Short mmCIF file of C-alpha atoms and ligand atoms in Angstrom, two decimals:
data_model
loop_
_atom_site.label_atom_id
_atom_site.label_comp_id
_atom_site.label_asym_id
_atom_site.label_seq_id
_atom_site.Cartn_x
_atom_site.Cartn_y
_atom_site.Cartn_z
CA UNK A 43 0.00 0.00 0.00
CA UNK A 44 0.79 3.43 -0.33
CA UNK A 45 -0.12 7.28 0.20
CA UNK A 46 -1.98 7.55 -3.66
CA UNK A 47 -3.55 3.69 -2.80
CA UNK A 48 -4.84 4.95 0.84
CA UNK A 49 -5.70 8.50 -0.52
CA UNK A 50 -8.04 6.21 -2.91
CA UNK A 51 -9.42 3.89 -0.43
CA UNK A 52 -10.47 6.68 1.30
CA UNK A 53 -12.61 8.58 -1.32
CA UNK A 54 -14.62 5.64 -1.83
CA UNK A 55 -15.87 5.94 1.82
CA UNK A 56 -18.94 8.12 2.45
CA UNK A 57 -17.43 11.43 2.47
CA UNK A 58 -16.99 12.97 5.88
CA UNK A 59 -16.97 16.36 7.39
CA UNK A 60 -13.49 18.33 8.41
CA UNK A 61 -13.30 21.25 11.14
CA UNK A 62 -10.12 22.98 10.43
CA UNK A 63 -8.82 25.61 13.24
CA UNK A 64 -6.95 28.63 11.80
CA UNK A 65 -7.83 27.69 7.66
CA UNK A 66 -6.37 30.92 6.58
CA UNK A 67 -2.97 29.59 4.75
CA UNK A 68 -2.50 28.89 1.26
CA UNK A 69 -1.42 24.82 1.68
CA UNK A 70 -4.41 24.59 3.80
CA UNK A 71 -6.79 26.22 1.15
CA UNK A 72 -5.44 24.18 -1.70
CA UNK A 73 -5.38 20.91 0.43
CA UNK A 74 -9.49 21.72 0.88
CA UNK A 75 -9.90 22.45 -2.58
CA UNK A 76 -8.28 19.52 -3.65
CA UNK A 77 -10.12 16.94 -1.08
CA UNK A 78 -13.30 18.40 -2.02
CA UNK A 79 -13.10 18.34 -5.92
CA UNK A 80 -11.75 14.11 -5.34
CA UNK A 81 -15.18 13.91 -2.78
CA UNK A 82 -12.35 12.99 0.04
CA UNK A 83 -14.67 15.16 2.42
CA UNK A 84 -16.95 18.43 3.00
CA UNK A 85 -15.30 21.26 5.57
CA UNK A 86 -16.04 23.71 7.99
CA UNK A 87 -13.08 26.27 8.34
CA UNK A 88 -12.92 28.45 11.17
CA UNK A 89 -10.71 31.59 10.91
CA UNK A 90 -10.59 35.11 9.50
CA UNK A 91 -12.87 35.06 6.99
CA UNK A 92 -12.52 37.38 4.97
CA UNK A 93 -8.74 35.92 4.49
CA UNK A 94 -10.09 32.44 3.71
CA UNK A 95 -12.35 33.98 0.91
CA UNK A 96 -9.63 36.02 -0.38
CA UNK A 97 -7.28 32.78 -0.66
CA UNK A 98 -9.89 31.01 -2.73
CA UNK A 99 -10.54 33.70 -4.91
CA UNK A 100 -6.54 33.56 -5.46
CA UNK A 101 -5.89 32.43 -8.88
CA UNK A 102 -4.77 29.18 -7.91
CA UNK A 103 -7.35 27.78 -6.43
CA UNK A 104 -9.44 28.46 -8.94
CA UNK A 105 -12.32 30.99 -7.13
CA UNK A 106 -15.02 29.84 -4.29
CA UNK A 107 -17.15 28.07 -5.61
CA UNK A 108 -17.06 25.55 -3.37
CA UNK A 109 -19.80 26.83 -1.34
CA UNK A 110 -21.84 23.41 -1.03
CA UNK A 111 -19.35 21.54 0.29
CA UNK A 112 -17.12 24.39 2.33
CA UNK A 113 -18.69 26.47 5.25
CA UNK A 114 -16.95 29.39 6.70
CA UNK A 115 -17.45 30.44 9.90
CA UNK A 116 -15.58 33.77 11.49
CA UNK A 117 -12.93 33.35 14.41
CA UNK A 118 -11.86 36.19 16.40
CA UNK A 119 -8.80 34.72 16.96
CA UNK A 120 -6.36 31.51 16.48
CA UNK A 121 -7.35 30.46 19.77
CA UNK A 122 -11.40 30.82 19.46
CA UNK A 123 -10.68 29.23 15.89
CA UNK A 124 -8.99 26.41 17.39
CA UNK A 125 -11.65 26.10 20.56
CA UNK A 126 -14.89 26.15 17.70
CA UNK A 127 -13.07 23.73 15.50
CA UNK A 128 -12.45 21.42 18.59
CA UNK A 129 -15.83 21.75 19.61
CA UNK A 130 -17.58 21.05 16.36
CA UNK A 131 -16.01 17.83 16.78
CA UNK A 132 -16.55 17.19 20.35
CA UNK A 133 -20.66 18.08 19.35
CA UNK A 134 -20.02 15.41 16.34
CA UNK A 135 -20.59 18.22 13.72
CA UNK A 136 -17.84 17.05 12.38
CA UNK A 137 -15.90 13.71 12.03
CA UNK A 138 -12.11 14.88 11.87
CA UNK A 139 -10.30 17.88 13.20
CA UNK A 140 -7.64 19.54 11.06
CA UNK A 141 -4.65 22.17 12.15
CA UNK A 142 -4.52 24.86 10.27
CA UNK A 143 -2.17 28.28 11.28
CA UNK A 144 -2.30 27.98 14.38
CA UNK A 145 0.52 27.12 16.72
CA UNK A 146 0.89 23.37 17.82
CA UNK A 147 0.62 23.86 21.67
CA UNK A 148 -2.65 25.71 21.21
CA UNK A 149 -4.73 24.18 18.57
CA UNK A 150 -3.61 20.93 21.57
CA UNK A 151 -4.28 22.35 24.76
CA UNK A 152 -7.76 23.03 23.10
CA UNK A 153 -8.16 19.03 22.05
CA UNK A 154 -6.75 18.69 25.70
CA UNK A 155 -9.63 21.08 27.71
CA UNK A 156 -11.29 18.74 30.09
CA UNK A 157 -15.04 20.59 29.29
CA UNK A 158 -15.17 20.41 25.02
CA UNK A 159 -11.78 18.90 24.24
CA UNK A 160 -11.58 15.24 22.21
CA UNK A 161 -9.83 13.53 25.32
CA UNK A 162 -11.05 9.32 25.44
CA UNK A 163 -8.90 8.64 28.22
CA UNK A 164 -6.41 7.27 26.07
CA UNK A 165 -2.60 8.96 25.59
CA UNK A 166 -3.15 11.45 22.13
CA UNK A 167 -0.37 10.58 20.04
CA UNK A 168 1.08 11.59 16.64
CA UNK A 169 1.12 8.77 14.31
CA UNK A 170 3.03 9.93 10.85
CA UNK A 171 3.23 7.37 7.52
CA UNK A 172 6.16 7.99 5.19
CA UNK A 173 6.21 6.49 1.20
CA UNK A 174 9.85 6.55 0.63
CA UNK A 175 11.66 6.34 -2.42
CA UNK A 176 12.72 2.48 -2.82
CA UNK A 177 11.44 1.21 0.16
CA UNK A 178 8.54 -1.34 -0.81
CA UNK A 179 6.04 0.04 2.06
CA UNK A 180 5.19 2.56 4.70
CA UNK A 181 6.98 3.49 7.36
CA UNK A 182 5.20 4.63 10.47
CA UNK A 183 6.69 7.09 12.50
CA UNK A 184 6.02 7.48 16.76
CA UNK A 185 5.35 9.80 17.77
CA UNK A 186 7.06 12.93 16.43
CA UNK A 187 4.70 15.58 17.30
CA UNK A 188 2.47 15.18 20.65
CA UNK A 189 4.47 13.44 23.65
CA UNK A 190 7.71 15.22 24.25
CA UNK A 191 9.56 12.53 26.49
CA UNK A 192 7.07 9.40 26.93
CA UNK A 193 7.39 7.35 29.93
CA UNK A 194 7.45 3.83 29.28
CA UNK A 195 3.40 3.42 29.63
CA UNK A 196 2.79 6.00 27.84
CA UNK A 197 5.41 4.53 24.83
CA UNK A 198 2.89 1.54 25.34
CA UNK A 199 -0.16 3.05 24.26
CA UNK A 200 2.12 5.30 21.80
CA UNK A 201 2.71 1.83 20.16
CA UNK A 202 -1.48 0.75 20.59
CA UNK A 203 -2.64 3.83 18.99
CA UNK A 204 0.32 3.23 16.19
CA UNK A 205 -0.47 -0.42 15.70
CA UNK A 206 -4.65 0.19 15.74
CA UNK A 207 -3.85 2.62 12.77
CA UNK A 208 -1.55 0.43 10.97
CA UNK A 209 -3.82 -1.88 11.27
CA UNK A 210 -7.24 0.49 10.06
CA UNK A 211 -4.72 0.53 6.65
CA UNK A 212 -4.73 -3.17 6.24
CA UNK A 213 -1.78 -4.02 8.13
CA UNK A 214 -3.12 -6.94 10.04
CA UNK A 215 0.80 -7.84 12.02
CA UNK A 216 2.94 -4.55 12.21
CA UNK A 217 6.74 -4.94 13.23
CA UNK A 218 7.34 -2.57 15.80
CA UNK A 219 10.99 -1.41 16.48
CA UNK A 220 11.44 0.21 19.70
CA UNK A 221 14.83 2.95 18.19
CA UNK A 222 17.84 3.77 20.01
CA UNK A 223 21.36 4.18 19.26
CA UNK A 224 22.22 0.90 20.05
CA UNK A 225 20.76 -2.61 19.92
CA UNK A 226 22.33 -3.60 23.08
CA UNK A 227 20.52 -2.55 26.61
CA UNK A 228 22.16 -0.28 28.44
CA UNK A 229 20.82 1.34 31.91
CA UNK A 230 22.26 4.72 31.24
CA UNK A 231 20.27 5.07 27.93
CA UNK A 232 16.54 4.65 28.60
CA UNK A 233 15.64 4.20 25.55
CA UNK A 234 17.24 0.76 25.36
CA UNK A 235 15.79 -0.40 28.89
CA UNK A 236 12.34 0.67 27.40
CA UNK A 237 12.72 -0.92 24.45
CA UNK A 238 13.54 -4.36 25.59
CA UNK A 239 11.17 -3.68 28.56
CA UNK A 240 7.77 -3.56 25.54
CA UNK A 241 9.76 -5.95 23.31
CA UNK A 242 9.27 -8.57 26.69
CA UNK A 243 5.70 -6.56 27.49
CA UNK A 244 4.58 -7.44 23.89
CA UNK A 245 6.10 -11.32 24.48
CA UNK A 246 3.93 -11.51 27.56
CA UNK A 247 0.55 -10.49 26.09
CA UNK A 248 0.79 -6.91 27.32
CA UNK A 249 1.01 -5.07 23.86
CA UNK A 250 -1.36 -6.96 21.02
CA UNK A 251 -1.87 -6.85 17.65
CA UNK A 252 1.91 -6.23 16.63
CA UNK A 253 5.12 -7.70 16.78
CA UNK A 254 7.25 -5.69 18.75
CA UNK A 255 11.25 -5.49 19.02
CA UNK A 256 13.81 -3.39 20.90
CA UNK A 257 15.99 -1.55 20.93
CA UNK A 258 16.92 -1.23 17.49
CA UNK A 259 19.05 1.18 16.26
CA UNK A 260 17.40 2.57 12.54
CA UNK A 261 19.84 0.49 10.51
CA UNK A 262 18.66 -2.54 11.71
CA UNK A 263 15.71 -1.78 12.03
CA UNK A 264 14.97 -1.20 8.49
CA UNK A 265 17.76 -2.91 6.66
CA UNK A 266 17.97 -6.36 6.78
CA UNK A 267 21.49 -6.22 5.08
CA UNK A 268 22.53 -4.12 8.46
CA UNK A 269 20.48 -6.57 10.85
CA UNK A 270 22.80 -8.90 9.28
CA UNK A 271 25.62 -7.53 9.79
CA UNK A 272 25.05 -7.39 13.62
CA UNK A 273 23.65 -10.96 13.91
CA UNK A 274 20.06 -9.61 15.21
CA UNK A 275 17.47 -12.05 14.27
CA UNK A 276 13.97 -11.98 14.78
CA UNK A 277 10.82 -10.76 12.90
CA UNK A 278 11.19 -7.33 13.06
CA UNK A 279 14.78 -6.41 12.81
CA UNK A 280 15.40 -5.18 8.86
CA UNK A 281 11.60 -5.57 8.63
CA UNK A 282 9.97 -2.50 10.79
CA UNK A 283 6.77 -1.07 9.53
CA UNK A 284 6.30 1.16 12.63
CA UNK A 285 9.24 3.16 14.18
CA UNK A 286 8.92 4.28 17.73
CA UNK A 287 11.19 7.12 18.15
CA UNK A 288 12.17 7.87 21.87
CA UNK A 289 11.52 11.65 22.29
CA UNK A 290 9.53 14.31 20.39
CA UNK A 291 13.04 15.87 18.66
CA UNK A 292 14.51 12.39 17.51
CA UNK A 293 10.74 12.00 15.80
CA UNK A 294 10.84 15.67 14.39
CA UNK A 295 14.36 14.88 12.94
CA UNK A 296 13.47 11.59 11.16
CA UNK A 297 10.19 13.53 10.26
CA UNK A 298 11.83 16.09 8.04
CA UNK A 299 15.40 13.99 7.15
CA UNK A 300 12.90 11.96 5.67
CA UNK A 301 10.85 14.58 3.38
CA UNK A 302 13.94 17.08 3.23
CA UNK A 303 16.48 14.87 2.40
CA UNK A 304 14.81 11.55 0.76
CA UNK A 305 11.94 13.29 -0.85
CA UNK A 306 9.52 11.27 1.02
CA UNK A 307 5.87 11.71 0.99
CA UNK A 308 3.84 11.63 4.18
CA UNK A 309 0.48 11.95 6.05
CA UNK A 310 0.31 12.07 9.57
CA UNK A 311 -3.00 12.08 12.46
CA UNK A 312 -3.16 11.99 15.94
CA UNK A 313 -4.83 8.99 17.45
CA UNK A 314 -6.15 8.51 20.73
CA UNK A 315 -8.69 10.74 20.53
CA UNK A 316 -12.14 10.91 20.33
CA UNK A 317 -11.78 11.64 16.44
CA UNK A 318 -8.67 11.69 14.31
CA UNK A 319 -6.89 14.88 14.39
CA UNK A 320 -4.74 16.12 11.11
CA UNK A 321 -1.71 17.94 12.60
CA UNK A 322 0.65 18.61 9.56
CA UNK A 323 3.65 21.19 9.89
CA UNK A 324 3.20 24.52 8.66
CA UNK A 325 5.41 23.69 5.84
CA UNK A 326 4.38 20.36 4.68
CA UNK A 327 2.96 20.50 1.10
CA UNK A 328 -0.93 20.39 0.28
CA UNK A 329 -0.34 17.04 -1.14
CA UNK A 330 0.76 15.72 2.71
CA UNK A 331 -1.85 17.65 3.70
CA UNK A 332 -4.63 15.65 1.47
CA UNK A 333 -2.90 12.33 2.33
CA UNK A 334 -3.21 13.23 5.80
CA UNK A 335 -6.77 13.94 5.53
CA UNK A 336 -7.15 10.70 3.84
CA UNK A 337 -5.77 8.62 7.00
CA UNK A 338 -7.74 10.51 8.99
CA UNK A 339 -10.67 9.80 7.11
CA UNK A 340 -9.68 5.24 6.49
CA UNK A 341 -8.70 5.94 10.24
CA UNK A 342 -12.48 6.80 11.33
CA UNK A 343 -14.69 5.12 8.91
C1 BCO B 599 4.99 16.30 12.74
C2 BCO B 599 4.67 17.58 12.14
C3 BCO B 599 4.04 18.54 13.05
C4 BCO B 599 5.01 19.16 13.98
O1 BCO B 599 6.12 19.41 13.67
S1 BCO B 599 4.42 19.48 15.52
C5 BCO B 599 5.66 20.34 16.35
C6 BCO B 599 6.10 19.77 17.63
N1 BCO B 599 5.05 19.53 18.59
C7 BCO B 599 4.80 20.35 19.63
O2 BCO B 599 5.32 21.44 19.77
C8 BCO B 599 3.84 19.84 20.68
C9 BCO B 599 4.58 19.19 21.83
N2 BCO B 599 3.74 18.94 22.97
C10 BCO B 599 3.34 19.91 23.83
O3 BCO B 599 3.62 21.09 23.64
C11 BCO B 599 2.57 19.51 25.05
O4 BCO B 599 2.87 18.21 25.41
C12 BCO B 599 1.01 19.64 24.88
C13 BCO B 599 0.48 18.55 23.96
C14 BCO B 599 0.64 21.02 24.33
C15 BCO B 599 0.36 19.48 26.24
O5 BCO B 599 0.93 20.46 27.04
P1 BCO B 599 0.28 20.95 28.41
O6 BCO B 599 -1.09 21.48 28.16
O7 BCO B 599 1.28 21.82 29.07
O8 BCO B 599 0.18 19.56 29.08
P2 BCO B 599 0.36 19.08 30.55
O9 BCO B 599 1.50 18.15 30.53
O10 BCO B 599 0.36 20.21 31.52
O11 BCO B 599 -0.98 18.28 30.72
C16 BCO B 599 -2.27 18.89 30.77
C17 BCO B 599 -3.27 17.76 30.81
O12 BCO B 599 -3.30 17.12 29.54
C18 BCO B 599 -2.96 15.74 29.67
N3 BCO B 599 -2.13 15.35 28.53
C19 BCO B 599 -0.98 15.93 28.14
N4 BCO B 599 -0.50 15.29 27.05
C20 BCO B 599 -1.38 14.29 26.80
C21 BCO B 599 -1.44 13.27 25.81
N5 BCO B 599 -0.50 13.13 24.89
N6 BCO B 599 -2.49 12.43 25.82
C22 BCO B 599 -3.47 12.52 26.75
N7 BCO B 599 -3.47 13.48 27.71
C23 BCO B 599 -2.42 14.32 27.72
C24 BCO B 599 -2.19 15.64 30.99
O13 BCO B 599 -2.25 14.36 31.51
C25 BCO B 599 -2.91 16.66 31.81
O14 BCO B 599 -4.11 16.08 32.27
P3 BCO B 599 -4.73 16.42 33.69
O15 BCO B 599 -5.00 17.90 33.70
O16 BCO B 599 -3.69 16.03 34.70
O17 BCO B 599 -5.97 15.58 33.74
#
């Protein structure tokens, strides 16, 4: 499978509504005009208003005529934008929420807010799915946006909410490697205790539905030549589907190394909510955008 496959999957389910927080931005605009014109989904953008009309008047997204299947409604500010697009969601007026420009932290302490937010008593995490040049299927990313520095049960149901989307894609077994630097545990680097600590967790029954191995330095996680090479056996080493990175910056590297430097393609949600939120970076492309939209939308349906 990849992005173009799952982008297609998802227009053939019944077409859902998007509240995006902040839609003022040009990537954002073109991402909506886009979804709606393949019937991906209908949206509600909250923002300044007049500024969304302007950018689809903009030559190139072609004038708003879009009215049927785009509603506008006015936002004072990013904040209220981000609070009425989290609560349109919360109400079930619409299915998936969407950042638009507004900053990280606050479109997320909005999702967070105990009253209207889109907690399900489940850790939120960022789950991101990379089609890289020559490598024969996605690579999941964990988690490279939400959870700064998981503790090891929250890297638990990091790896549930990355596995139960894997899975909503047709991945019925994902490979799990736990990353580090090395592949060897080591009690001054956490990352290696916690990764053999949910390789033996996932042994035991405690973490389902995947096949989960750690730690694993990225060679060998994804190369089976460089598993090789350092005699690690097993199912996952060389064979990872899902990568779970162990703090926010390592993610955020691999995140853009991967579409800076290898020109890979991406979509990305945060699961563990009550509905799957779309949290691209300001400067990811509208075609990430629309691929992210369309794993939000396999990811509910
Ligand atoms: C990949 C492309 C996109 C990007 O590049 S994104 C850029 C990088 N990402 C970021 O800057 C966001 C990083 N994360 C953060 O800033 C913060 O963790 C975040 C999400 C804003 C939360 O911050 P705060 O509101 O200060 O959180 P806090 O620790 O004081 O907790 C407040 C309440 O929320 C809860 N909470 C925090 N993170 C959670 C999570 N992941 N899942 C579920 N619940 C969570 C936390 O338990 C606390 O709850 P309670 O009030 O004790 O009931």
């Amino acid at each position: 499978m990849n992005l173009d496959q799952l982008k297609e999957q998802a227009i053939q389910l019944p077409s859902k509504v998007v509240a995006v927080a902040a839609a003022e931005d040009e990537e954002v605009i073109e991402a909506v005009v886009n979804a709606v014109d393949q019937k991906l989904a209908t949206f509600i953008l909250y923002g300044n208003e007049e500024k969304i009309k302007s950018l689809f008047t903009s030559s190139k997204n072609g004038g708003y005529n879009k009215s049927e299947y785009v509603k506008i409604v006015n936002a004072n500010s990013d904040k209220d934008a981000a609070k009425l697009a989290v609560q349109a969601v919360n109400q079930g007026i619409a299915d998936v929420l969407m950042k638009g420009m507004v900053s990280t932290s606050v479109i997320l302490k909005e999702v967070l807010n105990k009253e209207y937010g889109l907690r399900a008593g489940k850790v939120l995490s960022h789950v991101a799915a990379f089609q890289i040049p020559d490598v024969d299927r996605l690579i999941f990313v964990t988690d490279a946006a939400m959870n700064i520095a998981p503790d090891l049960n929250q890297k638990v149901e990091i790896i549930n909410n990355s596995v139960y989307i894997a899975r909503r894609l047709g991945l019925e077994l994902p490979k799990v490697a736990v990353l580090s630097a090395v592949e060897t545990v080591n009690p001054n680097m956490v990352a290696t205790v916690d990764g053999a600590l949910l390789a033996q967790m996932n042994k035991r029954g405690q973490i389902k539905n995947c096949i989960v191995d750690g730690p694993l330095a990225v060679d060998n996680a994804i190369s089976i030549h460089a598993a090789q090479l350092k005699g690690i056996e097993g199912e996952v080493a060389g064979r990872a589907d899902i990568l779970v990175v162990p703090i926010i910056e390592v993610g955020n590297a691999l995140y853009k190394s991967l579409v800076y430097f290898s020109k890979a393609k991406v979509g990305g949600v945060i699961a563990g909510a009550k509905a799957p939120i779309v949290l691209t970076s300001r400067a990811d492309s509208a075609e990430s955008k629309l691929y992210s939209l369309a794993m939000a939308v396999r990811s509910v349906s």
